[in-house]
Amino acid sequence: MSGHALFLTVAFLLCAAECRLVQAWKKSYVVYLGAHMYGRDASVEDHARATESHHELLGSVLGSKQMARDAIFYSYTKNINGFAAYLDEEVATQMARHPEVVTVMESKMLKLHTTRSWDFMDMERDGQILPDSIWKHAKFGQNIIIANLDSGVWPESNSFSDEGMEEVPRRWKGSCSDSAKYGVPCNKKLIGAKYFNRDMLLSNPAAVDGNWTRDTEGHGTHTLSTAGGRFVPRASLFGYANGTAKGGAPRARVAAYKVCWSGECAAADVLAGFESAVHDGADVISVSFGQDAPLADASSFFHEPVTLGSLHATIHGASVVCSAGNSGPFEDTVVNAAPWVTTVAASTVDRDFPNQITLGNSAHMKGMSLESSDLHSDKLFPVINASSAALPNCTVNLASSCAMGCLDPGKVKGKIVVCVRGGDIPRVMKGMAVLSAGGAGMILANGEIDGNDVEADPHVLPATMITYSEAVSLYKYMASSSEPVANISPSKTELGVKNSPSVAAFSSRGPSGTLPYVLKPDIAAPGVDILAAFTEYVSPTEVAADKRRSEYAIMSGTSMACPHVSGVIGLLKAARPEWSPAAMRSAIMTTARTQDNTGAPMREQDGKEATAFAYGAGNVHPNRAVDPGLVYDVTPNDYFTFLCSLGFTTKDLSRLSAGKFACPAKPPPIEDLNYPSIVVPELRHTMTVNRRLKNVGRFGTYRASWRAPFGINMTVDPTVLVFQKTGEEKEFKVTVTSQKDKLGRGYVFGKLVWSDGVHYVRSPVVVNALD
């Protein structure tokens, strides 16, 4: 190589290294400017002018419009005014100080919150639709449009068949935009499919599996079919939960917006999905993902894409339903806590998939599983603790968790292996590790922190999961015997399980540290062992080595609870098209129930009585929600006033409302937002909270009754409300006063009920008395 060529090569490598260094300092940011002055019917020219204004704004900081064009990868021009760009921190800081900018949000990753349920909610019984079912009132959600922001859709599923459906509503502006081979086609059921991956391609390009809306993970297909899938008979997962798979609004139209890739959802992609769904004409937007942890406080409210996107959706009349998160059972873990979204916790249904362990001392213990193979029923197999079968290259901890490649085949072959839950190893992978080492079966044992929370998984070998108390008994037996033996029976589907529903242990709990003035979650819905459609791209275990495929899968999470409520709100939209998103949320909350199928109060999965921080207003009861009598309605201006009370300025609100709103000179107390629940997070002796009820039924007289939280004196004024026409609104006040001798108990819980003898309008009352 000549000296000149060597110089050029070195210069090129140094330049490339320097370019990568500069690139490494840049991140994705969303620059939020508020709302546009124009509406949904704006012209192409309007959108083009908005894009040009974004180039000019960023160009004024970068130095040229061309540099701005190169940096911007999304220009939000429909209902959200702003753009997403790849910037260094200094430029982002300058943009945040610009007088035209409301906020600058660093794009961060959000996480996915990963049939029998409709029967359990009394919408049918033994396969027969009941006379008072909301399905009949709402014509099964006919022509309502449900959008799902998630990991895409598997369009070949029978849940999205358009057989017998009428033409697509003319108001729909969406489309199926995939151009890739094996992209998602539209039909009269699945009327929209779009993907958004520009932010993810910049942040983590390896996560993007293609420029398409096809679901390669299963999560999006499962959630979308739960919300709006058709009736599909003979659906099951490897024979379990056999029956008819149903979506909440089976005659609704559905649209998939793929904003999540490999289990993560980049903020700028999420915001683009929201904007598109609103502009396309969605009535309901279902969101089964969120941040890992709650926002620090309300000052960072608009640094999170779901909060921002959902506000614009609500302003334009679309209902947004979100999962509460899977970080339970710990308090202050609930996410997606904005008051304009309906936040959903996960509860159980009255169905289990139990199997039985028989020990050599004839003792029995109950487990849970969806295994697809079983052991010989007339034989007992040797049992070994995985920690006793560690290979020399693995630690005891790794071996006890049954990490792949850590078990000694010579010690586990033909035996049932006891693995410890956790260790950041997927549960099904533990079974695969046992199987690959020659094990005959697996018992997955909970640790103390896991308690009674057991999951039914589609294992690849005979297996079961047991509670911590059962695990303790198992260890005692193994320690007492020189040759411990056991057998695992095949699993079965068991219906009519008592003390159902209970709150799932994984479901995130309130209070919301971000916004303690609003009770979150709002409502609970089935989210444990839910059967719904699935992708056939991967196995239901999502493990690459598992070659099994199924059109339907059983999954658990608040991700599964969320679309149940999305489907119910779709039905309410069809039955009561004049209701606002807030009115529909109120109807669901005030008609919820807080008792299980034995008449006892709803409980946690460990048997303790649950509170409103676990289930919100209670477990959803769709048939009641269609006729609630009264609702707590909230307008966009009410939300704007609430933001003023939080400390946002008239300047901020003017941009949010496109110049149509200004903060009042003296904003009301934050607690006065007209929400269906009442929370006083910092009671100092006495406080009065104001509420307003709207009549959505016939005229009548409603009387108040209440149960004050422990240690709190509570009064309601007036105690009688007389409604003479539909749409009439009446105000009332609730005053709570602390009892000095009963302080220091933290949050305490009560309730308020308005009734005309037919309707019962229930609201949780939650108080934290400080003095």
Coordinates of N, CA and C in Angstrom, one line a residue, residues 3 65 81 167 215 223 226 236 273 289 292 341 352 361 403 445 450 502 531 560 564 572 575 726 754 763 768 770:
G3 N 2.1 5.2 0.5 CA 1.9 6.1 1.7 C 0.7 7.0 1.6
K65 N -32.4 24.6 7.5 CA -33.6 23.8 7.4 C -33.2 22.4 6.9
N81 N -49.3 18.4 17.5 CA -48.4 19.3 16.8 C -47.0 19.1 17.5
E167 N -70.0 -3.4 4.4 CA -68.9 -2.6 3.9 C -68.3 -1.7 5.1
D215 N -47.6 -9.6 13.1 CA -47.2 -9.9 14.5 C -46.4 -11.1 14.6
T223 N -54.2 -9.4 22.2 CA -55.0 -8.3 22.7 C -56.1 -7.8 21.8
T226 N -59.0 -10.2 21.7 CA -59.7 -10.1 23.0 C -60.7 -8.9 23.0
S236 N -58.8 -23.6 21.3 CA -58.1 -24.1 22.5 C -56.6 -23.9 22.4
G273 N -48.2 6.4 16.4 CA -49.4 5.4 16.4 C -50.6 6.1 16.9
F289 N -49.3 -1.6 27.1 CA -47.9 -1.4 27.5 C -47.8 -0.1 28.2
D292 N -41.8 1.1 32.8 CA -41.4 0.1 33.8 C -41.9 0.6 35.2
V341 N -57.5 8.5 30.8 CA -57.5 7.2 30.3 C -58.1 6.3 31.3
D352 N -59.4 -22.7 36.3 CA -58.0 -23.1 36.6 C -57.6 -24.3 35.8
N361 N -44.8 -40.6 50.0 CA -45.4 -40.9 51.3 C -46.9 -40.8 51.2
A403 N -31.0 -23.2 34.7 CA -30.5 -22.5 33.6 C -30.0 -23.5 32.5
A445 N -40.9 -24.5 41.8 CA -41.3 -24.2 43.2 C -41.2 -22.7 43.4
D450 N -42.7 -15.1 46.1 CA -43.7 -15.4 45.1 C -45.0 -15.8 45.7
S502 N -60.4 -12.8 42.0 CA -59.4 -12.2 43.0 C -58.5 -11.4 42.2
L531 N -57.6 -17.0 27.0 CA -57.5 -17.7 25.7 C -57.9 -16.7 24.6
M560 N -53.8 -8.4 29.1 CA -54.9 -9.2 28.8 C -56.2 -8.6 29.4
H564 N -60.2 -6.4 27.5 CA -61.5 -6.7 27.9 C -62.3 -5.4 28.1
L572 N -70.3 0.0 24.6 CA -71.0 1.2 25.2 C -71.1 2.2 24.1
A575 N -73.9 1.3 21.9 CA -75.3 1.4 22.5 C -75.6 2.8 22.9
T726 N -83.4 13.8 31.1 CA -82.2 13.3 30.7 C -81.2 14.4 30.3
W754 N -75.2 6.5 45.3 CA -76.4 7.2 45.0 C -77.4 6.2 44.4
S763 N -69.2 4.9 44.3 CA -67.8 5.5 44.1 C -67.0 5.1 45.3
N768 N -56.2 9.7 53.1 CA -55.0 9.6 53.9 C -55.0 10.8 54.9
L770 N -53.5 13.1 57.6 CA -52.2 13.4 58.2 C -52.3 14.1 59.5

